[in-house]
mmCIF file of C-alpha atoms in Angstrom:
data_model
loop_
_atom_site.group_PDB
_atom_site.id
_atom_site.type_symbol
_atom_site.label_atom_id
_atom_site.label_comp_id
_atom_site.label_asym_id
_atom_site.label_seq_id
_atom_site.Cartn_x
_atom_site.Cartn_y
_atom_site.Cartn_z
ATOM 1 C CA MET A 1 97.830 107.861 90.322
ATOM 2 C CA LYS A 2 97.717 109.294 93.844
ATOM 3 C CA ASP A 3 95.464 107.472 96.337
ATOM 4 C CA GLY A 4 93.066 106.700 93.508
ATOM 5 C CA ILE A 5 92.959 110.307 92.219
ATOM 6 C CA MET A 6 94.372 110.652 88.710
ATOM 7 C CA LEU A 7 96.559 113.764 88.350
ATOM 8 C CA ILE A 8 97.210 114.625 84.688
ATOM 9 C CA HIS A 9 99.973 117.183 84.155
ATOM 10 C CA PRO A 10 103.109 117.446 81.980
ATOM 11 C CA ASP A 11 105.297 117.642 85.117
ATOM 12 C CA LEU A 12 103.984 114.339 86.476
ATOM 13 C CA GLN A 13 106.132 111.713 84.757
ATOM 14 C CA GLY A 14 108.479 108.853 85.556
ATOM 15 C CA ASP A 15 108.251 107.984 89.248
ATOM 16 C CA ALA A 16 104.860 109.655 89.449
ATOM 17 C CA ALA A 17 103.379 106.915 87.255
ATOM 18 C CA THR A 18 102.195 103.833 89.148
ATOM 19 C CA LYS A 19 100.682 100.432 88.405
ATOM 20 C CA ASP A 20 98.045 98.179 89.856
ATOM 21 C CA SER A 21 98.713 96.100 92.950
ATOM 22 C CA ILE A 22 97.418 92.759 94.209
ATOM 23 C CA LYS A 23 97.222 94.116 97.758
ATOM 24 C CA ILE A 24 95.747 97.582 97.287
ATOM 25 C CA PRO A 25 94.428 98.408 93.790
ATOM 26 C CA GLN A 26 95.350 101.747 92.248
ATOM 27 C CA VAL A 27 98.456 102.337 94.378
ATOM 28 C CA ASP A 28 102.187 101.938 93.913
ATOM 29 C CA THR A 29 103.382 98.354 93.427
ATOM 30 C CA ALA A 30 105.489 98.599 96.577
ATOM 31 C CA TYR A 31 102.255 97.391 98.199
ATOM 32 C CA GLY A 32 102.227 94.180 96.166
ATOM 33 C CA ALA A 33 103.140 92.752 92.754
ATOM 34 C CA GLY A 34 101.207 94.044 89.791
ATOM 35 C CA PHE A 35 101.316 93.215 86.092
ATOM 36 C CA GLY A 36 104.745 91.871 85.082
ATOM 37 C CA ASP A 37 106.312 92.617 88.474
ATOM 38 C CA THR A 38 108.397 90.205 90.521
ATOM 39 C CA ILE A 39 106.131 88.168 92.816
ATOM 40 C CA THR A 40 107.292 87.736 96.406
ATOM 41 C CA ASP A 41 106.184 85.131 98.920
ATOM 42 C CA SER A 42 104.534 87.951 100.861
ATOM 43 C CA ASP A 43 102.411 88.717 97.788
ATOM 44 C CA ARG A 44 101.541 85.043 97.347
ATOM 45 C CA ALA A 45 100.527 84.706 101.009
ATOM 46 C CA PHE A 46 98.352 87.833 100.765
ATOM 47 C CA ALA A 47 96.599 86.566 97.637
ATOM 48 C CA ALA A 48 95.996 83.122 99.151
ATOM 49 C CA GLU A 49 94.389 84.721 102.211
ATOM 50 C CA ARG A 50 92.489 87.622 100.628
ATOM 51 C CA GLU A 51 91.828 86.851 96.949
ATOM 52 C CA PRO A 52 88.869 84.403 96.640
ATOM 53 C CA VAL A 53 90.040 82.491 93.541
ATOM 54 C CA ALA A 54 93.597 82.249 94.889
ATOM 55 C CA HIS A 55 92.239 81.073 98.248
ATOM 56 C CA PHE A 56 90.247 78.325 96.553
ATOM 57 C CA LEU A 57 93.195 77.171 94.425
ATOM 58 C CA THR A 58 95.468 76.912 97.472
ATOM 59 C CA TYR A 59 93.408 76.131 100.576
ATOM 60 C CA GLY A 60 90.202 74.863 98.961
ATOM 61 C CA MET A 61 91.814 72.431 96.546
ATOM 62 C CA ALA A 62 94.237 71.190 99.211
ATOM 63 C CA ALA A 63 91.240 70.174 101.326
ATOM 64 C CA ASP A 64 89.611 68.437 98.336
ATOM 65 C CA ILE A 65 92.830 66.544 97.550
ATOM 66 C CA THR A 66 92.952 64.976 101.024
ATOM 67 C CA GLU A 67 89.183 64.695 101.514
ATOM 68 C CA LYS A 68 88.970 61.666 99.204
ATOM 69 C CA TRP A 69 91.289 59.546 101.322
ATOM 70 C CA PHE A 70 93.200 56.394 100.398
ATOM 71 C CA THR A 71 93.202 52.786 101.566
ATOM 72 C CA ILE A 72 96.210 50.591 102.360
ATOM 73 C CA ASN A 73 96.457 47.231 100.644
ATOM 74 C CA ASP A 74 99.057 44.464 100.849
ATOM 75 C CA PRO A 75 100.972 44.567 97.517
ATOM 76 C CA ASP A 76 101.426 40.771 97.689
ATOM 77 C CA THR A 77 97.670 40.146 97.519
ATOM 78 C CA GLU A 78 95.138 40.980 94.825
ATOM 79 C CA GLU A 79 92.271 41.688 97.198
ATOM 80 C CA ALA A 80 91.861 44.527 99.707
ATOM 81 C CA ASP A 81 93.108 43.962 103.229
ATOM 82 C CA PRO A 82 90.720 45.780 105.617
ATOM 83 C CA ALA A 83 92.669 44.701 108.703
ATOM 84 C CA LEU A 84 95.939 46.124 107.384
ATOM 85 C CA ASP A 85 94.228 49.305 106.282
ATOM 86 C CA ARG A 86 92.588 49.758 109.693
ATOM 87 C CA THR A 87 95.910 49.258 111.506
ATOM 88 C CA VAL A 88 97.717 51.815 109.338
ATOM 89 C CA GLN A 89 94.851 54.313 109.413
ATOM 90 C CA ASP A 90 94.706 54.148 113.226
ATOM 91 C CA ALA A 91 98.400 55.046 113.332
ATOM 92 C CA LEU A 92 97.882 57.887 110.849
ATOM 93 C CA ILE A 93 95.012 59.283 112.900
ATOM 94 C CA LYS A 94 97.235 59.438 115.988
ATOM 95 C CA LEU A 95 99.836 61.310 113.947
ATOM 96 C CA LYS A 96 97.131 63.665 112.578
ATOM 97 C CA PHE A 97 98.553 62.827 109.177
ATOM 98 C CA LYS A 98 95.561 64.017 107.157
ATOM 99 C CA THR A 99 95.737 67.454 108.774
ATOM 100 C CA ILE A 100 99.517 67.583 108.342
ATOM 101 C CA LEU A 101 99.331 66.541 104.685
ATOM 102 C CA THR A 102 96.613 69.134 103.987
ATOM 103 C CA GLU A 103 98.766 71.853 105.568
ATOM 104 C CA ALA A 104 101.782 70.723 103.519
ATOM 105 C CA ILE A 105 99.762 70.830 100.283
ATOM 106 C CA GLU A 106 98.440 74.313 101.142
ATOM 107 C CA SER A 107 102.014 75.501 101.576
ATOM 108 C CA GLU A 108 103.212 73.720 98.441
ATOM 109 C CA ARG A 109 100.463 75.223 96.287
ATOM 110 C CA THR A 110 101.123 78.696 97.704
ATOM 111 C CA TYR A 111 104.947 78.724 97.645
ATOM 112 C CA GLY A 112 105.921 75.864 95.318
ATOM 113 C CA LYS A 113 107.311 73.322 97.764
ATOM 114 C CA SER A 114 107.111 72.229 101.393
ATOM 115 C CA LEU A 115 108.609 69.622 103.702
ATOM 116 C CA ILE A 116 107.033 67.163 106.086
ATOM 117 C CA VAL A 117 109.658 66.499 108.747
ATOM 118 C CA CYS A 118 109.341 63.201 110.597
ATOM 119 C CA GLY A 119 110.263 62.690 114.237
ATOM 120 C CA PHE A 120 111.405 59.088 114.844
ATOM 121 C CA GLY A 121 112.055 57.318 118.116
ATOM 122 C CA ASP A 122 115.728 56.659 117.326
ATOM 123 C CA ALA A 123 116.695 60.350 117.641
ATOM 124 C CA GLN A 124 117.055 60.891 121.371
ATOM 125 C CA LYS A 125 119.342 63.883 120.835
ATOM 126 C CA ILE A 126 119.219 66.680 118.281
ATOM 127 C CA GLN A 127 122.577 65.590 116.840
ATOM 128 C CA PHE A 128 121.086 62.204 115.894
ATOM 129 C CA LEU A 129 118.804 63.933 113.361
ATOM 130 C CA GLU A 130 121.798 64.337 111.039
ATOM 131 C CA HIS A 131 122.109 60.536 110.672
ATOM 132 C CA PRO A 132 119.918 58.206 108.565
ATOM 133 C CA VAL A 133 116.821 56.983 110.326
ATOM 134 C CA ARG A 134 117.355 53.561 111.892
ATOM 135 C CA LYS A 135 115.309 50.809 110.277
ATOM 136 C CA GLY A 136 112.270 49.879 112.352
ATOM 137 C CA SER A 137 112.195 53.179 114.270
ATOM 138 C CA GLU A 138 108.745 54.289 115.358
ATOM 139 C CA LEU A 139 107.311 57.417 113.735
ATOM 140 C CA LEU A 140 106.214 59.670 116.598
ATOM 141 C CA GLN A 141 105.577 63.146 115.186
ATOM 142 C CA LEU A 142 105.137 65.125 111.956
ATOM 143 C CA ALA A 143 105.702 68.818 111.266
ATOM 144 C CA VAL A 144 105.330 71.012 108.156
ATOM 145 C CA TYR A 145 107.992 73.464 107.001
ATOM 146 C CA PRO A 146 106.845 75.797 104.198
ATOM 147 C CA SER A 147 109.202 76.846 101.422
ATOM 148 C CA THR A 148 109.211 80.519 102.307
ATOM 149 C CA TYR A 149 110.692 83.076 104.670
ATOM 150 C CA ASN A 150 109.701 83.713 108.270
ATOM 151 C CA GLY A 151 109.214 87.117 109.883
ATOM 152 C CA ALA A 152 112.980 87.590 110.242
ATOM 153 C CA LYS A 153 113.426 87.129 106.475
ATOM 154 C CA THR A 154 115.138 83.815 107.116
ATOM 155 C CA LYS A 155 114.381 80.724 105.046
ATOM 156 C CA GLU A 156 112.177 78.258 106.897
ATOM 157 C CA TRP A 157 114.339 75.517 105.380
ATOM 158 C CA GLU A 158 117.081 75.057 102.822
ATOM 159 C CA ILE A 159 119.320 72.320 101.479
ATOM 160 C CA SER A 160 122.553 72.264 103.481
ATOM 161 C CA GLN A 161 124.384 69.423 101.750
ATOM 162 C CA LYS A 162 123.925 67.442 98.520
ATOM 163 C CA ASP A 163 125.169 63.998 97.498
ATOM 164 C CA GLU A 164 128.415 64.585 95.568
ATOM 165 C CA ASP A 165 129.168 60.920 94.807
ATOM 166 C CA GLU A 166 128.821 60.551 91.035
ATOM 167 C CA ASN A 167 128.305 56.800 91.447
ATOM 168 C CA SER A 168 125.433 57.291 93.877
ATOM 169 C CA SER A 169 121.840 56.811 92.748
ATOM 170 C CA ARG A 170 121.076 60.035 94.646
ATOM 171 C CA PHE A 171 123.841 62.114 93.050
ATOM 172 C CA GLY A 172 122.893 65.787 93.261
ATOM 173 C CA GLU A 173 120.024 65.065 95.666
ATOM 174 C CA PRO A 174 119.821 66.548 99.210
ATOM 175 C CA VAL A 175 121.627 64.784 102.038
ATOM 176 C CA LEU A 176 121.043 67.292 104.849
ATOM 177 C CA TYR A 177 118.315 69.878 105.272
ATOM 178 C CA LYS A 178 118.768 73.001 107.402
ATOM 179 C CA LEU A 179 115.566 73.840 109.297
ATOM 180 C CA HIS A 180 115.004 77.206 110.970
ATOM 181 C CA ARG A 181 113.822 76.894 114.584
ATOM 182 C CA GLY A 182 113.463 80.613 115.347
ATOM 183 C CA GLY A 183 115.735 82.893 117.290
ATOM 184 C CA GLY A 184 118.619 82.209 114.923
ATOM 185 C CA SER A 185 118.887 78.497 115.762
ATOM 186 C CA TYR A 186 118.757 75.633 113.255
ATOM 187 C CA LEU A 187 118.304 71.897 112.995
ATOM 188 C CA TYR A 188 120.176 69.740 110.495
ATOM 189 C CA VAL A 189 118.058 66.775 109.406
ATOM 190 C CA HIS A 190 118.987 63.790 107.233
ATOM 191 C CA TRP A 191 116.966 63.299 104.058
ATOM 192 C CA THR A 192 115.571 59.954 105.314
ATOM 193 C CA ARG A 193 113.681 61.918 107.966
ATOM 194 C CA VAL A 194 112.167 64.392 105.486
ATOM 195 C CA CYS A 195 109.340 64.060 102.974
ATOM 196 C CA PRO A 196 109.379 66.783 100.265
ATOM 197 C CA ILE A 197 106.009 67.835 98.858
ATOM 198 C CA GLN A 198 106.338 69.129 95.293
ATOM 199 C CA THR A 199 103.822 68.545 92.494
ATOM 200 C CA ARG A 200 105.281 70.871 89.828
ATOM 201 C CA SER A 201 108.697 70.176 88.311
ATOM 202 C CA ASN A 202 109.844 73.798 88.594
ATOM 203 C CA ALA A 203 108.639 74.121 92.213
ATOM 204 C CA THR A 204 106.617 77.262 91.522
ATOM 205 C CA SER A 205 103.445 78.466 93.174
ATOM 206 C CA ILE A 206 100.139 77.507 91.560
ATOM 207 C CA LEU A 207 99.416 81.254 91.615
ATOM 208 C CA ASP A 208 102.351 82.397 89.467
ATOM 209 C CA PRO A 209 100.986 81.477 85.990
ATOM 210 C CA ILE A 210 97.694 83.251 86.738
ATOM 211 C CA TRP A 211 99.091 86.187 88.708
ATOM 212 C CA ASP A 212 98.263 88.926 86.203
ATOM 213 C CA ASP A 213 94.688 87.640 85.915
ATOM 214 C CA LEU A 214 94.329 87.576 89.709
ATOM 215 C CA THR A 215 95.585 91.163 89.861
ATOM 216 C CA CYS A 216 93.255 92.203 87.053
ATOM 217 C CA GLY A 217 90.236 90.569 88.676
ATOM 218 C CA ARG A 218 90.935 92.243 92.013
ATOM 219 C CA ASN A 219 91.243 95.638 90.326
ATOM 220 C CA ILE A 220 88.015 95.064 88.386
ATOM 221 C CA ARG A 221 86.129 94.323 91.599
ATOM 222 C CA TRP A 222 87.651 97.344 93.312
ATOM 223 C CA GLY A 223 86.798 99.599 90.379
ATOM 224 C CA ALA A 224 83.237 98.264 90.112
ATOM 225 C CA SER A 225 82.566 98.785 93.807
ATOM 226 C CA GLN A 226 83.982 102.312 93.725
ATOM 227 C CA TRP A 227 81.955 103.127 90.611
ATOM 228 C CA MET A 228 78.742 101.984 92.259
ATOM 229 C CA TYR A 229 79.525 103.708 95.570
ATOM 230 C CA ARG A 230 80.661 107.033 94.168
ATOM 231 C CA THR A 231 78.407 107.690 91.200
ATOM 232 C CA GLY A 232 76.483 104.656 90.008
ATOM 233 C CA GLY A 233 76.930 105.911 86.475
ATOM 234 C CA GLY A 234 78.935 108.774 85.004
ATOM 235 C CA PHE A 235 82.567 109.397 85.923
ATOM 236 C CA PRO A 236 83.326 112.772 87.641
ATOM 237 C CA VAL A 237 85.964 114.922 85.929
ATOM 238 C CA VAL A 238 87.292 118.258 87.219
ATOM 239 C CA GLY A 239 89.142 120.611 84.851
ATOM 240 C CA PHE A 240 91.479 123.321 86.211
ATOM 241 C CA PRO A 241 92.432 126.585 84.460
ATOM 242 C CA ALA A 242 95.480 127.041 82.237
ATOM 243 C CA GLY A 243 98.731 127.514 84.118
ATOM 244 C CA THR A 244 97.795 125.207 86.996
ATOM 245 C CA THR A 245 100.951 123.502 88.266
ATOM 246 C CA ALA A 246 101.426 119.957 89.443
ATOM 247 C CA ALA A 247 102.049 121.288 92.955
ATOM 248 C CA GLN A 248 98.694 123.079 92.889
ATOM 249 C CA LEU A 249 96.930 119.881 91.834
ATOM 250 C CA GLU A 250 98.573 118.132 94.765
ATOM 251 C CA THR A 251 97.416 120.939 97.064
ATOM 252 C CA TYR A 252 93.819 120.636 95.835
ATOM 253 C CA HIS A 253 93.947 116.897 96.346
ATOM 254 C CA THR A 254 95.428 116.969 99.860
ATOM 255 C CA SER A 255 93.094 119.758 100.976
ATOM 256 C CA GLY A 256 90.215 117.284 101.023
ATOM 257 C CA ALA A 257 87.912 119.710 99.234
ATOM 258 C CA PHE A 258 86.527 116.950 97.012
ATOM 259 C CA ARG A 259 86.932 114.075 99.442
ATOM 260 C CA ASN A 260 83.278 113.293 99.979
ATOM 261 C CA LEU A 261 82.493 113.343 96.277
ATOM 262 C CA MET A 262 85.368 111.549 94.637
ATOM 263 C CA SER A 263 88.259 110.712 96.941
ATOM 264 C CA ARG A 264 88.795 107.548 94.941
ATOM 265 C CA THR A 265 87.453 108.226 91.484
ATOM 266 C CA GLY A 266 88.118 111.826 90.486
ATOM 267 C CA ILE A 267 90.302 112.969 87.586
ATOM 268 C CA PHE A 268 92.052 116.337 88.007
ATOM 269 C CA ILE A 269 93.139 117.829 84.665
ATOM 270 C CA ALA A 270 95.386 120.848 84.171
ATOM 271 C CA GLN A 271 94.167 122.520 80.953
ATOM 272 C CA ASN A 272 97.288 124.258 79.664
ATOM 273 C CA ASN A 273 95.765 125.028 76.270
ATOM 274 C CA PRO A 274 95.475 128.867 75.905
ATOM 275 C CA GLN A 275 92.336 128.465 73.824
ATOM 276 C CA GLN A 276 90.554 126.845 76.768
ATOM 277 C CA ASN A 277 88.533 128.924 79.225
ATOM 278 C CA ASP A 278 90.475 129.817 82.377
ATOM 279 C CA GLY A 279 87.754 128.681 84.765
ATOM 280 C CA MET A 280 87.608 125.304 86.501
ATOM 281 C CA THR A 281 85.041 122.924 84.989
ATOM 282 C CA PHE A 282 83.228 119.894 86.359
ATOM 283 C CA GLU A 283 81.111 117.255 84.637
ATOM 284 C CA PHE A 284 80.307 113.540 84.690
ATOM 285 C CA LYS A 285 81.850 111.489 81.890
ATOM 286 C CA GLY A 286 80.462 108.155 80.777
ATOM 287 C CA PRO A 287 77.005 106.642 80.389
ATOM 288 C CA SER A 288 74.627 108.810 82.385
ATOM 289 C CA GLY A 289 72.621 106.799 84.889
ATOM 290 C CA HIS A 290 74.208 103.504 83.917
ATOM 291 C CA ALA A 291 76.977 101.509 85.582
ATOM 292 C CA LEU A 292 79.391 99.518 83.431
ATOM 293 C CA ASP A 293 78.697 95.772 83.500
ATOM 294 C CA PRO A 294 81.939 94.144 84.759
ATOM 295 C CA THR A 295 80.809 90.588 83.929
ATOM 296 C CA PRO A 296 82.544 90.303 80.515
ATOM 297 C CA PHE A 297 85.821 91.447 82.069
ATOM 298 C CA PHE A 298 85.559 88.906 84.883
ATOM 299 C CA ARG A 299 84.766 86.173 82.365
ATOM 300 C CA THR A 300 88.014 86.814 80.496
ATOM 301 C CA ASN A 301 90.024 86.435 83.692
ATOM 302 C CA LEU A 302 88.236 83.258 84.706
ATOM 303 C CA GLU A 303 88.760 81.748 81.256
ATOM 304 C CA GLN A 304 92.523 82.263 81.502
ATOM 305 C CA ILE A 305 92.674 80.957 85.084
ATOM 306 C CA SER A 306 90.647 77.899 84.051
ATOM 307 C CA VAL A 307 93.018 77.220 81.146
ATOM 308 C CA ALA A 308 96.092 77.472 83.380
ATOM 309 C CA THR A 309 94.768 75.351 86.259
ATOM 310 C CA GLY A 310 92.405 72.931 84.505
ATOM 311 C CA VAL A 311 89.653 73.809 86.989
ATOM 312 C CA PRO A 312 86.234 74.267 85.280
ATOM 313 C CA GLN A 313 84.987 77.865 85.288
ATOM 314 C CA PRO A 314 81.749 77.055 87.182
ATOM 315 C CA LYS A 315 83.874 75.675 90.019
ATOM 316 C CA LEU A 316 85.915 78.889 90.126
ATOM 317 C CA ILE A 317 82.785 80.999 90.573
ATOM 318 C CA GLY A 318 81.344 78.672 93.217
ATOM 319 C CA ALA A 319 78.367 77.457 91.178
ATOM 320 C CA GLN A 320 77.533 74.477 89.015
ATOM 321 C CA ALA A 321 75.670 74.471 85.722
ATOM 322 C CA GLY A 322 71.876 74.670 85.921
ATOM 323 C CA ALA A 323 71.253 71.394 84.133
ATOM 324 C CA VAL A 324 71.971 68.197 86.021
ATOM 325 C CA THR A 325 74.059 66.832 83.160
ATOM 326 C CA GLY A 326 76.131 70.011 83.019
ATOM 327 C CA SER A 327 76.670 69.902 86.753
ATOM 328 C CA GLU A 328 77.811 66.294 86.555
ATOM 329 C CA VAL A 329 80.292 67.157 83.823
ATOM 330 C CA ASN A 330 81.732 70.032 85.834
ATOM 331 C CA VAL A 331 82.122 67.856 88.917
ATOM 332 C CA ALA A 332 83.700 65.043 86.902
ATOM 333 C CA ASP A 333 86.161 67.408 85.213
ATOM 334 C CA TYR A 334 87.103 68.996 88.520
ATOM 335 C CA TYR A 335 87.786 65.677 90.204
ATOM 336 C CA LYS A 336 89.930 64.614 87.274
ATOM 337 C CA VAL A 337 92.147 67.537 88.268
ATOM 338 C CA ILE A 338 92.013 66.440 91.915
ATOM 339 C CA SER A 339 92.861 62.860 90.921
ATOM 340 C CA ARG A 340 95.926 64.049 88.992
ATOM 341 C CA GLU A 341 97.101 66.033 92.020
ATOM 342 C CA GLN A 342 96.569 63.008 94.274
ATOM 343 C CA ALA A 343 98.623 60.827 91.908
ATOM 344 C CA LYS A 344 101.556 63.259 92.212
ATOM 345 C CA LEU A 345 101.521 62.724 96.001
ATOM 346 C CA GLU A 346 101.582 58.920 95.962
ATOM 347 C CA ASP A 347 105.344 58.673 96.537
ATOM 348 C CA ALA A 348 105.182 61.128 99.420
ATOM 349 C CA ILE A 349 102.327 59.271 101.082
ATOM 350 C CA ARG A 350 104.036 55.906 100.557
#
């Protein structure tokens, strides 16, 4: 596949064959992971920003998770304590905690894990960050570090030291985190000053299990739009005479002779069968005057994405069922998913 033009010739094999891409459909996968390919954080970030379903599952659901906020109660009393809740919530508002938590969840759902780093009043110098936070220290600032690489291909954060005491209750757990500050400089921060955000045991992106379906859906939309734009029905096919070489097909393609007609949807065929006529042929293949309905293909993708994420299909397409009862069921099922995600964050919030 060359720029969307399919070149069919015995000499075009191996490296000439390409696959679909999440970033640019119908091009080499160097532009983004396709079916079965290794998924990079760059691919995940692109999908979260540009692919509607992926954007909803990362940014949209993160907002829904923090939208239904929590209240603070005294564990020693059975009844709610509005005064305590108001005091804590006022402090959280000053720290912009809801915004910070939403950002951390966005990053966690996109990359698999993130950190909320806490700035306490006991650390007057950078070196103090390597020590446990002093009891009673005031929390002054929060910052999010995503589990990915920055522009310099350097990890935003990594575990620098783990607890090696076999008698410790935290054996094997992080002791120091190494945080990238930019320009090649780092901070080393004690685990008591860090709040990891991770809702899946294997710390993978929410996008990974549905990646092939995201790629497929993006290619379906691209193909449907090109079909409608170029022909609205039949598929244009050009046949070249026997003896046409792969280099000649490339020359025809790069000349731009057919650019206005089918720069994205043409098929160039070298007819090397001696019984064929030697002249070039052209015709439209497919249902004349009819465009293929892509809906069944989209439905298959959405079904698989719904199974993997637990999100009802109507929510994925941005619409609720027509009947009130159906709509209520969809909303209830969706917020069951949100409630489960909120429960996974209770320790972090506490």
